[in-house]
Amino acid sequence: MKSFFDPAINDIINLIVKQLDAAKITSSNPLDALFLIGGFCSSRYLQNMVINHPKIKPRVMQMPQIPQPEGAVLQGAAWFAYDKNVIPIRKAPASLGVQTLRPFNYRTDDISEVINISERHEDWVVYKNFLEFVHLGQSIPLGSVFPHTLTIRAGGRNASILVFKSSLFETKDTTETGCEELGSFDIDISPWIHTCPEWDGKNFTVSIEFGDLELWVKVTPILKPNHQLRQDRLNAVQLSNAMT
């Protein structure tokens, strides 16, 4: 039974140590009190493992027991449901980005990954670049929007926006361990040719927007210089998809 709980307890201890390190808490400048919240925190075994850990005990003066540790989580969830502004800023639990093309690299890429092999090796590209929108641990204010400008390939009118999340501090390719697909969004921009003559014909903006409990991926045409669209027309040509 002990081995069943130990991995989760070790994760909790590692997170606590990480926070103590980030706050520069030392034995000579200890924390007044450490509170554990959540249903699992009522476990005596967990409490003893935490407070007696050699990297925690010297830096924490006391760890008072909360009568109903699960109540804090329930109350927080109720507050957030009632008023989303109760959590105005969140920390990104992972880096977020989309998959794009990048030049072929003889050192790291396999020739089988090349798209449309041609005689000009400098034209070779692979479809696995991680274009980052949000960085792991980044502060995200409520309603934040993170855009990037992309260019559709010559003659292209359809595309798939593949959204990836990564647990790595630095991610270059979507094929790296720790990077996984979060969702995809198929778009058809051919209607813009007829309904949006102001479009420059090749460029568009992909934005990741943070909702209350979901991510919105939106695709918007980039207009020719000195052109503008009313908001209602912009909304009409904008493509969007929600990912939870």
mmCIF file of C-alpha atoms in Angstrom:
data_model
loop_
_atom_site.group_PDB
_atom_site.id
_atom_site.type_symbol
_atom_site.label_atom_id
_atom_site.label_comp_id
_atom_site.label_asym_id
_atom_site.label_seq_id
_atom_site.Cartn_x
_atom_site.Cartn_y
_atom_site.Cartn_z
ATOM 1 C CA MET A 1 0.000 0.000 0.000
ATOM 2 C CA LYS A 2 2.858 2.354 0.830
ATOM 3 C CA SER A 3 4.322 2.014 -2.664
ATOM 4 C CA PHE A 4 0.944 2.997 -4.126
ATOM 5 C CA PHE A 5 0.967 6.443 -2.466
ATOM 6 C CA ASP A 6 4.698 7.214 -2.433
ATOM 7 C CA PRO A 7 4.972 8.467 -6.052
ATOM 8 C CA ALA A 8 2.199 11.036 -5.492
ATOM 9 C CA ILE A 9 3.680 12.053 -2.126
ATOM 10 C CA ASN A 10 7.124 12.474 -3.671
ATOM 11 C CA ASP A 11 5.622 14.754 -6.340
ATOM 12 C CA ILE A 12 4.007 16.884 -3.607
ATOM 13 C CA ILE A 13 7.258 17.075 -1.647
ATOM 14 C CA ASN A 14 9.204 18.069 -4.772
ATOM 15 C CA LEU A 15 6.714 20.866 -5.480
ATOM 16 C CA ILE A 16 6.964 22.148 -1.902
ATOM 17 C CA VAL A 17 10.779 22.116 -2.020
ATOM 18 C CA LYS A 18 10.689 23.907 -5.363
ATOM 19 C CA GLN A 19 8.481 26.656 -3.905
ATOM 20 C CA LEU A 20 10.691 26.994 -0.829
ATOM 21 C CA ASP A 21 13.743 27.313 -3.059
ATOM 22 C CA ALA A 22 12.027 29.902 -5.277
ATOM 23 C CA ALA A 23 11.069 31.963 -2.217
ATOM 24 C CA LYS A 24 14.631 31.635 -0.842
ATOM 25 C CA ILE A 25 13.382 30.068 2.407
ATOM 26 C CA THR A 26 16.297 28.781 4.505
ATOM 27 C CA SER A 27 16.816 27.354 7.987
ATOM 28 C CA SER A 28 18.063 30.761 9.117
ATOM 29 C CA ASN A 29 15.038 32.456 7.564
ATOM 30 C CA PRO A 30 12.303 29.814 7.992
ATOM 31 C CA LEU A 31 8.685 29.870 6.924
ATOM 32 C CA ASP A 32 6.281 30.641 9.783
ATOM 33 C CA ALA A 33 3.784 27.965 8.772
ATOM 34 C CA LEU A 34 3.064 25.529 5.966
ATOM 35 C CA PHE A 35 -0.549 24.568 5.228
ATOM 36 C CA LEU A 36 -1.568 21.549 3.160
ATOM 37 C CA ILE A 37 -4.974 21.738 1.462
ATOM 38 C CA GLY A 38 -6.990 19.185 -0.502
ATOM 39 C CA GLY A 39 -8.599 15.900 0.490
ATOM 40 C CA PHE A 40 -5.362 13.888 0.267
ATOM 41 C CA CYS A 41 -3.762 16.248 2.801
ATOM 42 C CA SER A 42 -5.828 14.739 5.634
ATOM 43 C CA SER A 43 -3.556 11.682 5.364
ATOM 44 C CA ARG A 44 -1.320 11.373 8.449
ATOM 45 C CA TYR A 45 1.217 9.503 6.348
ATOM 46 C CA LEU A 46 1.474 12.411 3.891
ATOM 47 C CA GLN A 47 1.712 14.956 6.720
ATOM 48 C CA ASN A 48 4.541 13.042 8.420
ATOM 49 C CA MET A 49 6.442 12.538 5.160
ATOM 50 C CA VAL A 50 6.238 16.258 4.366
ATOM 51 C CA ILE A 51 7.100 17.777 7.734
ATOM 52 C CA ASN A 52 9.943 15.308 8.378
ATOM 53 C CA HIS A 53 11.549 15.637 4.962
ATOM 54 C CA PRO A 54 15.166 16.816 5.366
ATOM 55 C CA LYS A 55 14.723 19.598 2.781
ATOM 56 C CA ILE A 56 11.517 20.867 4.428
ATOM 57 C CA LYS A 57 11.766 20.359 8.202
ATOM 58 C CA PRO A 58 14.662 22.817 8.838
ATOM 59 C CA ARG A 59 12.920 25.531 6.811
ATOM 60 C CA VAL A 60 9.371 25.337 8.232
ATOM 61 C CA MET A 61 8.574 26.321 11.809
ATOM 62 C CA GLN A 62 5.227 24.486 11.961
ATOM 63 C CA MET A 63 2.625 22.732 9.825
ATOM 64 C CA PRO A 64 -0.804 23.243 11.493
ATOM 65 C CA GLN A 65 -3.480 20.718 10.599
ATOM 66 C CA ILE A 66 -6.593 22.121 8.931
ATOM 67 C CA PRO A 67 -9.849 20.468 10.147
ATOM 68 C CA GLN A 68 -11.260 20.131 6.610
ATOM 69 C CA PRO A 69 -8.387 20.510 4.121
ATOM 70 C CA GLU A 70 -10.669 19.617 1.186
ATOM 71 C CA GLY A 71 -12.885 22.605 1.990
ATOM 72 C CA ALA A 72 -10.365 25.114 0.643
ATOM 73 C CA VAL A 73 -10.412 23.451 -2.784
ATOM 74 C CA LEU A 74 -14.228 23.308 -2.883
ATOM 75 C CA GLN A 75 -14.556 26.907 -1.754
ATOM 76 C CA GLY A 76 -12.023 28.063 -4.330
ATOM 77 C CA ALA A 77 -13.899 26.243 -7.095
ATOM 78 C CA ALA A 78 -17.193 27.815 -5.977
ATOM 79 C CA TRP A 79 -15.674 31.291 -5.921
ATOM 80 C CA PHE A 80 -14.214 30.829 -9.410
ATOM 81 C CA ALA A 81 -17.575 29.617 -10.772
ATOM 82 C CA TYR A 82 -19.273 32.686 -9.272
ATOM 83 C CA ASP A 83 -16.641 35.247 -10.261
ATOM 84 C CA LYS A 84 -13.891 34.404 -12.768
ATOM 85 C CA ASN A 85 -11.965 37.521 -11.707
ATOM 86 C CA VAL A 86 -11.162 35.866 -8.368
ATOM 87 C CA ILE A 87 -8.154 34.349 -10.194
ATOM 88 C CA PRO A 88 -7.004 37.260 -12.391
ATOM 89 C CA ILE A 89 -3.652 35.676 -13.258
ATOM 90 C CA ARG A 90 -2.757 32.047 -13.836
ATOM 91 C CA LYS A 91 0.565 30.294 -14.420
ATOM 92 C CA ALA A 92 0.887 28.342 -17.647
ATOM 93 C CA PRO A 93 1.275 24.655 -16.656
ATOM 94 C CA ALA A 94 2.936 23.958 -20.009
ATOM 95 C CA SER A 95 4.351 25.738 -23.024
ATOM 96 C CA LEU A 96 1.839 26.102 -25.846
ATOM 97 C CA GLY A 97 2.578 26.376 -29.537
ATOM 98 C CA VAL A 98 1.644 25.270 -33.024
ATOM 99 C CA GLN A 99 3.494 23.063 -35.468
ATOM 100 C CA THR A 100 5.067 24.867 -38.426
ATOM 101 C CA LEU A 101 7.576 24.281 -41.196
ATOM 102 C CA ARG A 102 11.283 24.893 -40.721
ATOM 103 C CA PRO A 103 14.408 24.300 -42.858
ATOM 104 C CA PHE A 104 15.775 20.752 -43.005
ATOM 105 C CA ASN A 105 18.714 20.118 -40.663
ATOM 106 C CA TYR A 106 21.147 17.439 -41.839
ATOM 107 C CA ARG A 107 22.345 16.816 -38.276
ATOM 108 C CA THR A 108 19.013 16.234 -36.553
ATOM 109 C CA ASP A 109 16.420 15.419 -39.228
ATOM 110 C CA ASP A 110 15.802 12.318 -41.300
ATOM 111 C CA ILE A 111 15.461 12.706 -45.046
ATOM 112 C CA SER A 112 12.138 10.845 -44.870
ATOM 113 C CA GLU A 113 10.724 13.850 -42.995
ATOM 114 C CA VAL A 114 11.370 16.257 -45.867
ATOM 115 C CA ILE A 115 8.273 17.677 -47.542
ATOM 116 C CA ASN A 116 8.446 17.932 -51.356
ATOM 117 C CA ILE A 117 12.064 16.953 -51.982
ATOM 118 C CA SER A 118 13.586 19.077 -54.736
ATOM 119 C CA GLU A 119 17.011 19.410 -56.371
ATOM 120 C CA ARG A 120 17.655 22.574 -54.349
ATOM 121 C CA HIS A 121 18.533 21.230 -50.892
ATOM 122 C CA GLU A 122 18.195 24.709 -49.416
ATOM 123 C CA ASP A 123 14.454 24.493 -50.198
ATOM 124 C CA TRP A 124 13.935 21.339 -48.129
ATOM 125 C CA VAL A 125 11.650 21.779 -45.141
ATOM 126 C CA VAL A 126 10.249 19.575 -42.372
ATOM 127 C CA TYR A 127 6.906 19.961 -40.629
ATOM 128 C CA LYS A 128 7.776 19.701 -36.938
ATOM 129 C CA ASN A 129 8.896 23.106 -35.729
ATOM 130 C CA PHE A 130 7.408 24.143 -32.351
ATOM 131 C CA LEU A 131 6.346 27.789 -32.687
ATOM 132 C CA GLU A 132 5.877 28.903 -29.101
ATOM 133 C CA PHE A 133 2.988 31.148 -28.090
ATOM 134 C CA VAL A 134 3.082 30.681 -24.306
ATOM 135 C CA HIS A 135 6.066 29.658 -22.174
ATOM 136 C CA LEU A 136 5.980 27.153 -19.314
ATOM 137 C CA GLY A 137 5.339 29.037 -16.056
ATOM 138 C CA GLN A 138 4.408 32.286 -17.810
ATOM 139 C CA SER A 139 1.909 34.532 -16.013
ATOM 140 C CA ILE A 140 -1.386 34.585 -17.948
ATOM 141 C CA PRO A 141 -3.818 37.408 -17.094
ATOM 142 C CA LEU A 142 -7.505 36.604 -17.564
ATOM 143 C CA GLY A 143 -8.557 36.972 -21.212
ATOM 144 C CA SER A 144 -4.992 37.056 -22.582
ATOM 145 C CA VAL A 145 -4.434 36.755 -26.331
ATOM 146 C CA PHE A 146 -1.162 35.516 -27.853
ATOM 147 C CA PRO A 147 -0.843 35.958 -31.647
ATOM 148 C CA HIS A 148 1.650 34.916 -34.325
ATOM 149 C CA THR A 149 1.684 35.759 -38.010
ATOM 150 C CA LEU A 150 1.944 32.815 -40.424
ATOM 151 C CA THR A 151 2.153 32.566 -44.201
ATOM 152 C CA ILE A 152 0.262 29.980 -46.207
ATOM 153 C CA ARG A 153 2.283 28.034 -48.745
ATOM 154 C CA ALA A 154 2.016 29.132 -52.367
ATOM 155 C CA GLY A 155 -1.214 27.838 -53.876
ATOM 156 C CA GLY A 156 -2.465 26.556 -50.547
ATOM 157 C CA ARG A 157 -6.011 27.185 -49.404
ATOM 158 C CA ASN A 158 -6.430 24.569 -46.667
ATOM 159 C CA ALA A 159 -4.355 24.013 -43.569
ATOM 160 C CA SER A 160 -4.368 22.199 -40.255
ATOM 161 C CA ILE A 161 -3.421 24.170 -37.166
ATOM 162 C CA LEU A 162 -1.868 21.595 -34.830
ATOM 163 C CA VAL A 163 -1.641 22.860 -31.254
ATOM 164 C CA PHE A 164 0.961 21.286 -28.991
ATOM 165 C CA LYS A 165 1.770 21.530 -25.294
ATOM 166 C CA SER A 166 5.202 20.884 -23.859
ATOM 167 C CA SER A 167 6.455 20.199 -20.348
ATOM 168 C CA LEU A 168 9.983 21.162 -21.432
ATOM 169 C CA PHE A 169 11.514 24.510 -20.515
ATOM 170 C CA GLU A 170 12.803 24.859 -24.082
ATOM 171 C CA THR A 171 11.148 23.100 -27.019
ATOM 172 C CA LYS A 172 12.380 23.199 -30.589
ATOM 173 C CA ASP A 173 10.524 20.325 -32.270
ATOM 174 C CA THR A 174 7.110 18.772 -31.707
ATOM 175 C CA THR A 175 8.727 15.323 -31.888
ATOM 176 C CA GLU A 176 10.646 15.843 -28.636
ATOM 177 C CA THR A 177 9.781 13.781 -25.574
ATOM 178 C CA GLY A 178 7.557 15.875 -23.325
ATOM 179 C CA CYS A 179 5.771 17.519 -26.255
ATOM 180 C CA GLU A 180 2.302 16.233 -27.178
ATOM 181 C CA GLU A 181 -0.536 17.284 -29.452
ATOM 182 C CA LEU A 182 -3.297 19.113 -27.633
ATOM 183 C CA GLY A 183 -5.680 19.343 -30.574
ATOM 184 C CA SER A 184 -6.012 20.282 -34.233
ATOM 185 C CA PHE A 185 -8.026 22.838 -36.142
ATOM 186 C CA ASP A 186 -8.652 22.358 -39.886
ATOM 187 C CA ILE A 187 -9.164 25.630 -41.732
ATOM 188 C CA ASP A 188 -10.310 26.521 -45.233
ATOM 189 C CA ILE A 189 -9.283 30.053 -46.133
ATOM 190 C CA SER A 190 -10.440 29.908 -49.769
ATOM 191 C CA PRO A 191 -13.663 31.849 -48.950
ATOM 192 C CA TRP A 192 -11.512 34.849 -48.033
ATOM 193 C CA ILE A 193 -10.671 35.238 -51.717
ATOM 194 C CA HIS A 194 -14.312 36.122 -52.439
ATOM 195 C CA THR A 195 -15.619 37.490 -49.142
ATOM 196 C CA CYS A 196 -12.558 39.438 -48.032
ATOM 197 C CA PRO A 197 -10.902 41.268 -50.961
ATOM 198 C CA GLU A 198 -8.952 43.263 -48.383
ATOM 199 C CA TRP A 199 -6.925 40.138 -47.501
ATOM 200 C CA ASP A 200 -3.296 40.323 -48.660
ATOM 201 C CA GLY A 201 -3.629 36.815 -50.133
ATOM 202 C CA LYS A 202 -0.960 34.979 -48.145
ATOM 203 C CA ASN A 203 -0.665 36.008 -44.502
ATOM 204 C CA PHE A 204 -2.898 35.314 -41.524
ATOM 205 C CA THR A 205 -2.742 35.595 -37.755
ATOM 206 C CA VAL A 206 -3.111 32.590 -35.471
ATOM 207 C CA SER A 207 -3.940 33.544 -31.900
ATOM 208 C CA ILE A 208 -4.340 31.473 -28.760
ATOM 209 C CA GLU A 209 -6.841 33.045 -26.390
ATOM 210 C CA PHE A 210 -7.439 31.979 -22.802
ATOM 211 C CA GLY A 211 -11.082 31.552 -21.822
ATOM 212 C CA ASP A 212 -12.438 30.594 -18.412
ATOM 213 C CA LEU A 213 -11.905 26.857 -18.817
ATOM 214 C CA GLU A 214 -10.864 26.488 -22.447
ATOM 215 C CA LEU A 215 -8.408 27.681 -25.062
ATOM 216 C CA TRP A 216 -9.618 29.405 -28.199
ATOM 217 C CA VAL A 217 -7.571 29.140 -31.389
ATOM 218 C CA LYS A 218 -8.518 31.882 -33.857
ATOM 219 C CA VAL A 219 -7.362 32.505 -37.408
ATOM 220 C CA THR A 220 -7.720 36.014 -38.860
ATOM 221 C CA PRO A 221 -6.697 37.313 -42.317
ATOM 222 C CA ILE A 222 -4.017 39.985 -42.504
ATOM 223 C CA LEU A 223 -5.173 42.857 -44.644
ATOM 224 C CA LYS A 224 -3.444 44.780 -47.398
ATOM 225 C CA PRO A 225 -1.695 47.986 -46.310
ATOM 226 C CA ASN A 226 -4.067 50.848 -45.439
ATOM 227 C CA HIS A 227 -7.107 48.541 -45.299
ATOM 228 C CA GLN A 228 -9.391 47.967 -42.338
ATOM 229 C CA LEU A 229 -12.475 45.888 -41.574
ATOM 230 C CA ARG A 230 -15.399 46.725 -39.341
ATOM 231 C CA GLN A 231 -15.608 44.463 -36.320
ATOM 232 C CA ASP A 232 -18.725 42.704 -37.610
ATOM 233 C CA ARG A 233 -17.003 41.835 -40.905
ATOM 234 C CA LEU A 234 -13.860 40.801 -39.071
ATOM 235 C CA ASN A 235 -15.919 38.450 -36.903
ATOM 236 C CA ALA A 236 -17.577 37.055 -40.026
ATOM 237 C CA VAL A 237 -14.317 36.021 -41.698
ATOM 238 C CA GLN A 238 -12.518 34.935 -38.524
ATOM 239 C CA LEU A 239 -12.167 31.175 -37.982
ATOM 240 C CA SER A 240 -12.176 29.850 -34.428
ATOM 241 C CA ASN A 241 -12.155 26.606 -32.485
ATOM 242 C CA ALA A 242 -12.287 25.860 -28.754
ATOM 243 C CA MET A 243 -10.006 23.328 -27.053
ATOM 244 C CA THR A 244 -10.591 22.246 -23.478
#
